[in-house]
Short mmCIF file of C-alpha atoms and ligand atoms in Angstrom, two decimals:
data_model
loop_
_atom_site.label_atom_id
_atom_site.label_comp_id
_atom_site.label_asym_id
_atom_site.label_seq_id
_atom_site.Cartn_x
_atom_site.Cartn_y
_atom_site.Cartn_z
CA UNK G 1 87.32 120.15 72.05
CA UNK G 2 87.61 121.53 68.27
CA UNK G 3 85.74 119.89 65.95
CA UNK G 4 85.20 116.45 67.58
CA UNK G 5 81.95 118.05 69.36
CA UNK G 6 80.89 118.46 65.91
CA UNK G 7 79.89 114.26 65.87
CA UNK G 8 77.57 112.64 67.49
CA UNK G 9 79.25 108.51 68.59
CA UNK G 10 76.47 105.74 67.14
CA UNK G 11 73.92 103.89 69.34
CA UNK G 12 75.46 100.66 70.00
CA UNK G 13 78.36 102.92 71.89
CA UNK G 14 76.02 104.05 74.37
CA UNK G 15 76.60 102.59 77.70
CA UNK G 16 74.17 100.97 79.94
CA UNK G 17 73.07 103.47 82.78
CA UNK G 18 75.21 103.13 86.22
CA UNK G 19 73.63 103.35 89.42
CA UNK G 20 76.99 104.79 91.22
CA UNK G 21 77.62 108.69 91.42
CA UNK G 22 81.18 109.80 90.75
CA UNK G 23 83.23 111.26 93.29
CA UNK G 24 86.27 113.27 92.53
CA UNK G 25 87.52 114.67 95.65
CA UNK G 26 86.90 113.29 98.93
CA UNK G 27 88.89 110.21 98.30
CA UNK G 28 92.19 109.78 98.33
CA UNK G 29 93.54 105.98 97.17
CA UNK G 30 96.13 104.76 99.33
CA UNK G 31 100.02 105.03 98.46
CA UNK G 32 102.12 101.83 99.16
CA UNK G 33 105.89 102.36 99.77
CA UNK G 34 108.58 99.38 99.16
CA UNK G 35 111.70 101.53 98.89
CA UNK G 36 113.04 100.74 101.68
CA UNK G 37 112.43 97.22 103.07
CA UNK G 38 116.10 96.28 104.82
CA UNK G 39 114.64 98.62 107.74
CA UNK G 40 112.67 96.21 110.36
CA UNK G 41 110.68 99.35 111.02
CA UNK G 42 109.70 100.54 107.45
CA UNK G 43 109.10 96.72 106.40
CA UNK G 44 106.12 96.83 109.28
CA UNK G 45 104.74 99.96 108.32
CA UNK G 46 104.42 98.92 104.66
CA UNK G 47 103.24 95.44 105.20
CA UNK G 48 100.54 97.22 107.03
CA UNK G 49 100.15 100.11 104.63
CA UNK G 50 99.85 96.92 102.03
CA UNK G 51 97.44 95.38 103.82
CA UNK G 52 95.50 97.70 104.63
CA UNK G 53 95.09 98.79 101.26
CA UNK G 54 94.36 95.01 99.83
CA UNK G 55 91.54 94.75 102.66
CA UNK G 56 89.73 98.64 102.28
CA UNK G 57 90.08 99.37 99.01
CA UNK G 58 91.98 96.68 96.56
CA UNK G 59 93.50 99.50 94.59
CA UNK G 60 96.97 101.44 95.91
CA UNK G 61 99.94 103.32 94.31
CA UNK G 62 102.82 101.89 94.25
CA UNK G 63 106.04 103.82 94.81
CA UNK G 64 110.02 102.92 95.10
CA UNK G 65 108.96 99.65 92.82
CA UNK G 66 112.47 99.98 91.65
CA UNK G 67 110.85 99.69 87.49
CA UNK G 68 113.30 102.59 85.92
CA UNK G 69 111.12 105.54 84.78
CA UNK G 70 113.05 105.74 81.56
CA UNK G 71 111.75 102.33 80.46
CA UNK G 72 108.47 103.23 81.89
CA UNK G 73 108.26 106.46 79.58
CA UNK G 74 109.77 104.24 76.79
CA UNK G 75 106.99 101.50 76.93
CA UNK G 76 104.09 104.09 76.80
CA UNK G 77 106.14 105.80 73.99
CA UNK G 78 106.20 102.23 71.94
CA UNK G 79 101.97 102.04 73.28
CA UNK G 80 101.12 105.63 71.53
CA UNK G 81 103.27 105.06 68.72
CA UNK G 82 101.63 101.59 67.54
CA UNK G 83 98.48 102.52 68.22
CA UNK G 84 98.76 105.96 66.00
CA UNK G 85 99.70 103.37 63.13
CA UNK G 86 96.56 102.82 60.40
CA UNK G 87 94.29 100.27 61.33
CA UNK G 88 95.24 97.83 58.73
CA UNK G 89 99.06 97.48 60.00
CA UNK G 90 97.04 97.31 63.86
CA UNK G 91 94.97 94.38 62.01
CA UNK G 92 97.64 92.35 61.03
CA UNK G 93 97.75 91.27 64.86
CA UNK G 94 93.87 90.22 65.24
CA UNK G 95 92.97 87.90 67.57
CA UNK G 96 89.56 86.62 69.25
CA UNK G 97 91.08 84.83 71.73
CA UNK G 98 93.20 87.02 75.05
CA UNK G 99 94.67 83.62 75.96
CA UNK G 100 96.36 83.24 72.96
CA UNK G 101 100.15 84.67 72.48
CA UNK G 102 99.62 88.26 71.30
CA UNK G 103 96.88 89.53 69.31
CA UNK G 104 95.10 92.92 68.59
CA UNK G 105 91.28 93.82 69.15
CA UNK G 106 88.74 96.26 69.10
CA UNK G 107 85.17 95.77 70.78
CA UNK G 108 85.31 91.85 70.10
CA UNK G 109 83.41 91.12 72.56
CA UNK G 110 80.22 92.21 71.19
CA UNK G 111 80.56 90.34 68.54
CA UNK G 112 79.89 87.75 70.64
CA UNK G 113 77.84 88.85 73.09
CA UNK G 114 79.97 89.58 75.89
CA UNK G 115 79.02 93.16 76.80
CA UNK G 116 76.03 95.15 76.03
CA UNK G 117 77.29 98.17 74.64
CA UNK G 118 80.29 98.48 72.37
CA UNK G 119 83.50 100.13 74.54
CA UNK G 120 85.41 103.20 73.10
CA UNK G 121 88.46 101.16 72.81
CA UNK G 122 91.64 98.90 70.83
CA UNK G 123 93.94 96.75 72.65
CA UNK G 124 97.16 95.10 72.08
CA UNK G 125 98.39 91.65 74.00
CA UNK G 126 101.02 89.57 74.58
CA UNK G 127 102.54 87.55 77.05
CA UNK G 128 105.56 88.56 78.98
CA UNK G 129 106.04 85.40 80.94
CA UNK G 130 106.64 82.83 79.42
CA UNK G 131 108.20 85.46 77.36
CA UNK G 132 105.99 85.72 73.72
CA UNK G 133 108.51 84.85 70.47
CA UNK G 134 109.58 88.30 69.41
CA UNK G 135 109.43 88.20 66.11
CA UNK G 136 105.39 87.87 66.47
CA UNK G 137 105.59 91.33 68.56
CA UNK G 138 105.38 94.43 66.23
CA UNK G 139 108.45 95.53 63.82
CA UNK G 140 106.90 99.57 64.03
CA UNK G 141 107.98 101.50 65.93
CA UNK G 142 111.19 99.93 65.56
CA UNK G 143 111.73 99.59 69.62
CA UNK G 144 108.55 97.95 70.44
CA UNK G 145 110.06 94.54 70.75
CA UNK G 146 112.84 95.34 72.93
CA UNK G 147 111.02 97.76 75.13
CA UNK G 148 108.46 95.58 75.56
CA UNK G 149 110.35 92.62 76.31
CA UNK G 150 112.32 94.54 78.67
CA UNK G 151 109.49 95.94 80.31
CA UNK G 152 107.69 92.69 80.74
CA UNK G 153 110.69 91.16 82.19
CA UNK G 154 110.97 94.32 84.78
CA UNK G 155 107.59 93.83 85.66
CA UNK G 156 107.47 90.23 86.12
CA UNK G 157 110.03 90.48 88.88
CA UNK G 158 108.77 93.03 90.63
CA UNK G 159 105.55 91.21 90.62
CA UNK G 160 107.12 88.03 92.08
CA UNK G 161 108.29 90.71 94.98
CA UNK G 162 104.65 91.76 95.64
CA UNK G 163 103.79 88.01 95.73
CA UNK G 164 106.18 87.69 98.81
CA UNK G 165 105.06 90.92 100.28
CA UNK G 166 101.50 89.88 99.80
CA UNK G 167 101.89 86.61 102.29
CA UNK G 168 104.01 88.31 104.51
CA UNK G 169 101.30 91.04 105.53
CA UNK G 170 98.42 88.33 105.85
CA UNK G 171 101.24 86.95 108.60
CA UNK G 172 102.12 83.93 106.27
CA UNK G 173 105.75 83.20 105.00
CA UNK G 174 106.71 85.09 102.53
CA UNK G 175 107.46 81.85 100.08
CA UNK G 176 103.93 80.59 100.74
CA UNK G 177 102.04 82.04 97.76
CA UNK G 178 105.27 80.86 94.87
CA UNK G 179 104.32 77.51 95.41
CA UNK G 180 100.38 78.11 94.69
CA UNK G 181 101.63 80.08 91.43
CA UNK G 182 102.96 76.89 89.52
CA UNK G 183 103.75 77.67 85.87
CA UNK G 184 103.07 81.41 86.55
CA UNK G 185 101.78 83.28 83.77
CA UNK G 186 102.25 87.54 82.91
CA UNK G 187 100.49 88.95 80.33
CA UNK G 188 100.34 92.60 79.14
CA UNK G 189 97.92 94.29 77.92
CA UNK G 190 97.83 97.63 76.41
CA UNK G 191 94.63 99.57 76.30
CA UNK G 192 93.85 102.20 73.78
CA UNK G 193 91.34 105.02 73.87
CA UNK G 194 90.78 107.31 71.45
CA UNK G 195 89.38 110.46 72.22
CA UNK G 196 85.42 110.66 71.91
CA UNK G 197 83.03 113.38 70.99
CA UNK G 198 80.75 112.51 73.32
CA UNK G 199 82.43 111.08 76.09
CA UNK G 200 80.01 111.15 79.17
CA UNK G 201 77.21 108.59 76.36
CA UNK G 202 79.81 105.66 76.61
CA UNK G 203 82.85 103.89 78.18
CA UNK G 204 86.41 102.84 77.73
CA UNK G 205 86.15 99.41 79.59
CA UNK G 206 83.27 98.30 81.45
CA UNK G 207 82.99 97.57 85.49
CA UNK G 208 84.73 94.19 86.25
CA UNK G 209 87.32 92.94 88.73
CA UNK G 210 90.18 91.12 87.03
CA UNK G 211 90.32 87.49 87.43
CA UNK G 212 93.77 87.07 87.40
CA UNK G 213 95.85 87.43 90.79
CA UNK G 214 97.12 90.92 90.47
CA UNK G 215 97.42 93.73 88.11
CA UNK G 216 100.22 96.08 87.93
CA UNK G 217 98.98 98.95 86.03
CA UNK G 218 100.68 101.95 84.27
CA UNK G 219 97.95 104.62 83.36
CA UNK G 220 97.34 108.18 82.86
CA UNK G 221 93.74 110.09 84.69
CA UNK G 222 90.76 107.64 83.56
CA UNK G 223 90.60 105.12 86.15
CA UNK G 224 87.78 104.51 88.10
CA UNK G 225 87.92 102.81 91.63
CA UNK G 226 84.81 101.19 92.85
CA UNK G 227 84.93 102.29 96.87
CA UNK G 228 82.31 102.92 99.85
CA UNK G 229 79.49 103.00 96.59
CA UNK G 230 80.66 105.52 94.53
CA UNK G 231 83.39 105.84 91.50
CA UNK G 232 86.39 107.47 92.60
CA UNK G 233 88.86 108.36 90.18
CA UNK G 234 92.42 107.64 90.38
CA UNK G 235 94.99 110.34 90.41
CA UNK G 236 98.24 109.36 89.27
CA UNK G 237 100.92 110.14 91.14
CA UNK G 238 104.21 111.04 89.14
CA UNK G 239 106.32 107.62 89.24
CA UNK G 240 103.75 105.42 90.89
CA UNK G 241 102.42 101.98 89.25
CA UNK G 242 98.71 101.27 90.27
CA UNK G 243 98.48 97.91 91.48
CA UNK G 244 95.15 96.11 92.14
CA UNK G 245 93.43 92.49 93.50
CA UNK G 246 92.51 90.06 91.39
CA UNK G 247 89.52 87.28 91.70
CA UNK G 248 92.57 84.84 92.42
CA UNK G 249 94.44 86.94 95.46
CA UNK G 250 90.81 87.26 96.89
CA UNK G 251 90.18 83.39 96.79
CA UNK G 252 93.81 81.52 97.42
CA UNK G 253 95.42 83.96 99.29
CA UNK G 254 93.41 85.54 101.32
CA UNK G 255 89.84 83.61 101.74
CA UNK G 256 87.95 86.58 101.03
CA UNK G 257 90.43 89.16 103.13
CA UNK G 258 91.54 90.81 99.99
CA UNK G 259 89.28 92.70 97.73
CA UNK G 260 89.45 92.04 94.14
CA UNK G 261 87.61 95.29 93.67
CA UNK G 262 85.51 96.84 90.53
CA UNK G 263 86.85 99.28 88.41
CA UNK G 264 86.35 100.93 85.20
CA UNK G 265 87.69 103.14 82.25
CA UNK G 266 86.51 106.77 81.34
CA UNK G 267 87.15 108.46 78.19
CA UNK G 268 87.30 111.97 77.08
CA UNK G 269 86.89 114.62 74.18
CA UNK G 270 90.70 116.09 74.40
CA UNK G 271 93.35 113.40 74.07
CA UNK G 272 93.87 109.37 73.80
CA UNK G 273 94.73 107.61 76.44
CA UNK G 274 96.63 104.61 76.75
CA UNK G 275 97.22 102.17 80.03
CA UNK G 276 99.07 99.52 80.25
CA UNK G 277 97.80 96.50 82.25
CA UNK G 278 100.19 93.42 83.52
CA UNK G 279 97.92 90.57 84.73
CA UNK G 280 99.87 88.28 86.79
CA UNK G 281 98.28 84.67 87.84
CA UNK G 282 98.96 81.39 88.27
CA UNK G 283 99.38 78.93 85.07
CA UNK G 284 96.48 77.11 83.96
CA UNK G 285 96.71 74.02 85.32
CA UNK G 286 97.44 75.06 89.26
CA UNK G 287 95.06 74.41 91.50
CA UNK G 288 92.69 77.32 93.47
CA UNK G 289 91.04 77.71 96.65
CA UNK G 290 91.21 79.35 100.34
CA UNK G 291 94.90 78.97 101.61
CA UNK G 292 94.63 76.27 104.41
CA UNK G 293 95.93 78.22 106.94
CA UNK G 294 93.51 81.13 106.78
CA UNK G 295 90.66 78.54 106.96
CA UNK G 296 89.33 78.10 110.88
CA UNK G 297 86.49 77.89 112.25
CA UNK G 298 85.43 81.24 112.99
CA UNK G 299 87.13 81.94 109.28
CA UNK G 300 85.56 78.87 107.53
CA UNK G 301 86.20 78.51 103.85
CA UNK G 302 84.28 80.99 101.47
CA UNK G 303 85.29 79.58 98.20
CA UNK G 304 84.97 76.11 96.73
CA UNK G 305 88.27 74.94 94.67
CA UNK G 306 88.82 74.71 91.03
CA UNK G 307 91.63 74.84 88.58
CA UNK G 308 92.88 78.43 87.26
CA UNK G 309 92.40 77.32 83.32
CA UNK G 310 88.92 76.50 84.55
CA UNK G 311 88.11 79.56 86.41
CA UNK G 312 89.72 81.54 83.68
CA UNK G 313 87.93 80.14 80.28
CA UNK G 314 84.52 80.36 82.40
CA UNK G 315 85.23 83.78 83.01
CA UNK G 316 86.04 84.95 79.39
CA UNK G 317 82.80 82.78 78.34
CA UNK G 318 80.64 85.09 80.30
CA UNK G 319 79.69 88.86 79.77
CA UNK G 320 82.00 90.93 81.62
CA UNK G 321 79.93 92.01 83.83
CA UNK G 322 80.99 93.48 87.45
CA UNK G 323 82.41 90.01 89.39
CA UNK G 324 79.66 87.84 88.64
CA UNK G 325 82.71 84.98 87.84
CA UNK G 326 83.66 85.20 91.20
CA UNK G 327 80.22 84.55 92.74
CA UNK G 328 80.52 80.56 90.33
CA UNK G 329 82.99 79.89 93.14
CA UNK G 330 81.02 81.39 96.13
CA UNK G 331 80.32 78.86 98.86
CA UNK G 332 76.61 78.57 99.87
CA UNK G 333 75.97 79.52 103.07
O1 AKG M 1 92.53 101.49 81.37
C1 AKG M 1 92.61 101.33 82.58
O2 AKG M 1 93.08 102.18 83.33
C2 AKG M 1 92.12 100.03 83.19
C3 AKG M 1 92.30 98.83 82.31
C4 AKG M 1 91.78 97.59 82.96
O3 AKG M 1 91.10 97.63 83.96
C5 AKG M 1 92.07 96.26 82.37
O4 AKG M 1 92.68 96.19 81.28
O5 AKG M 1 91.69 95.25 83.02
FE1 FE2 M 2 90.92 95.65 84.91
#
């Protein structure tokens, strides 16, 4: 700890108290396999494994995503790198608004009222599809704009595989979902916490489910899981991508099958951590709501439609708060 437990962090980092206990150990999260797919028998057991998953807990690990580990390594290489730069070359980047092409931030929301404690955290944006104009992206470290760009582009394809795999284990063709995803959007986002002298008073980012579709997620020990009431925290498995529901898989896709589940970051006293977040969803203007054919009568529809830009400037207008965006869409029963 060395001389960090020498300072004590200021009041408006303090975090609102949490009714959920942690739980380190009697949870396991579950571990998706795609490596092998050409096998009819393989293919079953992870479209079930994938299912599964999407239904219980909305979290898994993702393994044989085919994403080459170098560039993996490289991107959070680039990630440390900027973020070890002084603030004032971090600045150059600000932005207010996550919707805009890349931008840099730290604790904007309270400025404006959106959460009710300051986070221990910086972040860095851009968009990966449609890819961002490099020369906004940063010059130092001298890789970041073709790692990045590579990266994104990796990671947009593999998500446009999960989309497939995603219909196939609700029993829908695969192809359904790329029609619903109309000007598809990818943006990355890299988180950055520094370490904190009194880590256990405050919090990296606050519970909330993502309201994008799904989140492909590249992260060292922080993450918390929301599951079965308590906060379960995610142990990364070497060469596994954490991939997670989004508000949008739980409403189009699935009509409330899929779990777009809470989660949450941690800090601690000993080292930064960085993760690096790829929110996939569809573009602005496509229309949402309950997949027609997973709407019957025993399964009647649970959410009302809307357009993504809609759902997703409501969202950002609100405090992010847990999934209270999601419930604006709730059908009354
Ligand atoms: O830092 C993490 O592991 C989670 C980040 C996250 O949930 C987000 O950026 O939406
Ligand atoms: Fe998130």
């Amino acid at each position: 700890m060395g001389s960090l437990s020498f300072f004590k962090i200021p009041g408006e980092f303090h975090r609102a108290p949490d009714p959920h206990p942690w739980k380190d150990l009697d949870h396991e999260v579950p571990v998706v396999d795609i490596s092998n797919l050409e096998e009819t028998d393989s293919r079953e057991r992870a479209l079930q494994a994938l299912r599964d998953a999407c239904e219980s807990w909305g979290f898994f690990q993702l393994l044989g995503h085919g994403i080459p580990r170098e560039l993996s390594d490289e991107m959070m290489e680039v990630a440390y790198k900027f973020f070890d730069l002084p603030a004032q070359d971090k600045l150059v980047y600000y932005s207010d608004n996550v919707l805009d092409e890349v931008g840099f931030a730290t604790n904007f929301e309270v400025s404006k009222s959106r959460r009710p404690s300051a986070t221990w955290q910086e972040f860095f944006f851009q968009m990966c599809s449609p890819p961002c104009d490099p020369s906004k992206l940063p010059e130092n470290p001298a890789s970041y704009r073709n790692v990045s760009t590579s990266y994104g582009a990796e990671i947009t394809a593999l998500a446009r595989r999960l989309l497939e795999l995603f219909s196939e284990s609700l029993g829908l063709e695969g192809s359904e979902l790329a029609g619903r995803f109309e000007g598809e959007l990818m943006s990355m986002r890299l988180n950055h916490y520094p370490p904190c002298p009194e880590p256990q008073l405050t919090i990296g980012i606050q519970p909330h489910s993502d309201i994008n579709a799904f989140t492909i997620l590249q992260q060292v020990e922080g993450l918390q899981v929301l599951h079965d009431g308590a906060w379960v925290t995610l142990k990364p498995l070497p060469g596994a991508l954490v991939v997670n529901i989004g508000d949008q898989l739980q409403v189009i896709l699935s009509n409330d099958k899929f779990k777009s589940v809470e989660h949450r970051g941690v800090v601690n006293a000993e080292r930064a951590r960085v993760s690096i977040a790829c929110f996939y969803s569809p573009g602005l203007g496509a229309r949402i709501g309950p997949i027609p054919e997973l709407v019957n009568e025993e399964c009647p529809a649970k959410f009302k439609e809307s357009l993504y830009g809609e759902y997703a400037k409501a969202s950002l207008s609100m405090e992010l708060n847990r999934k209270s965006a999601l419930s604006t869409l709730k059908v009354d029963v």
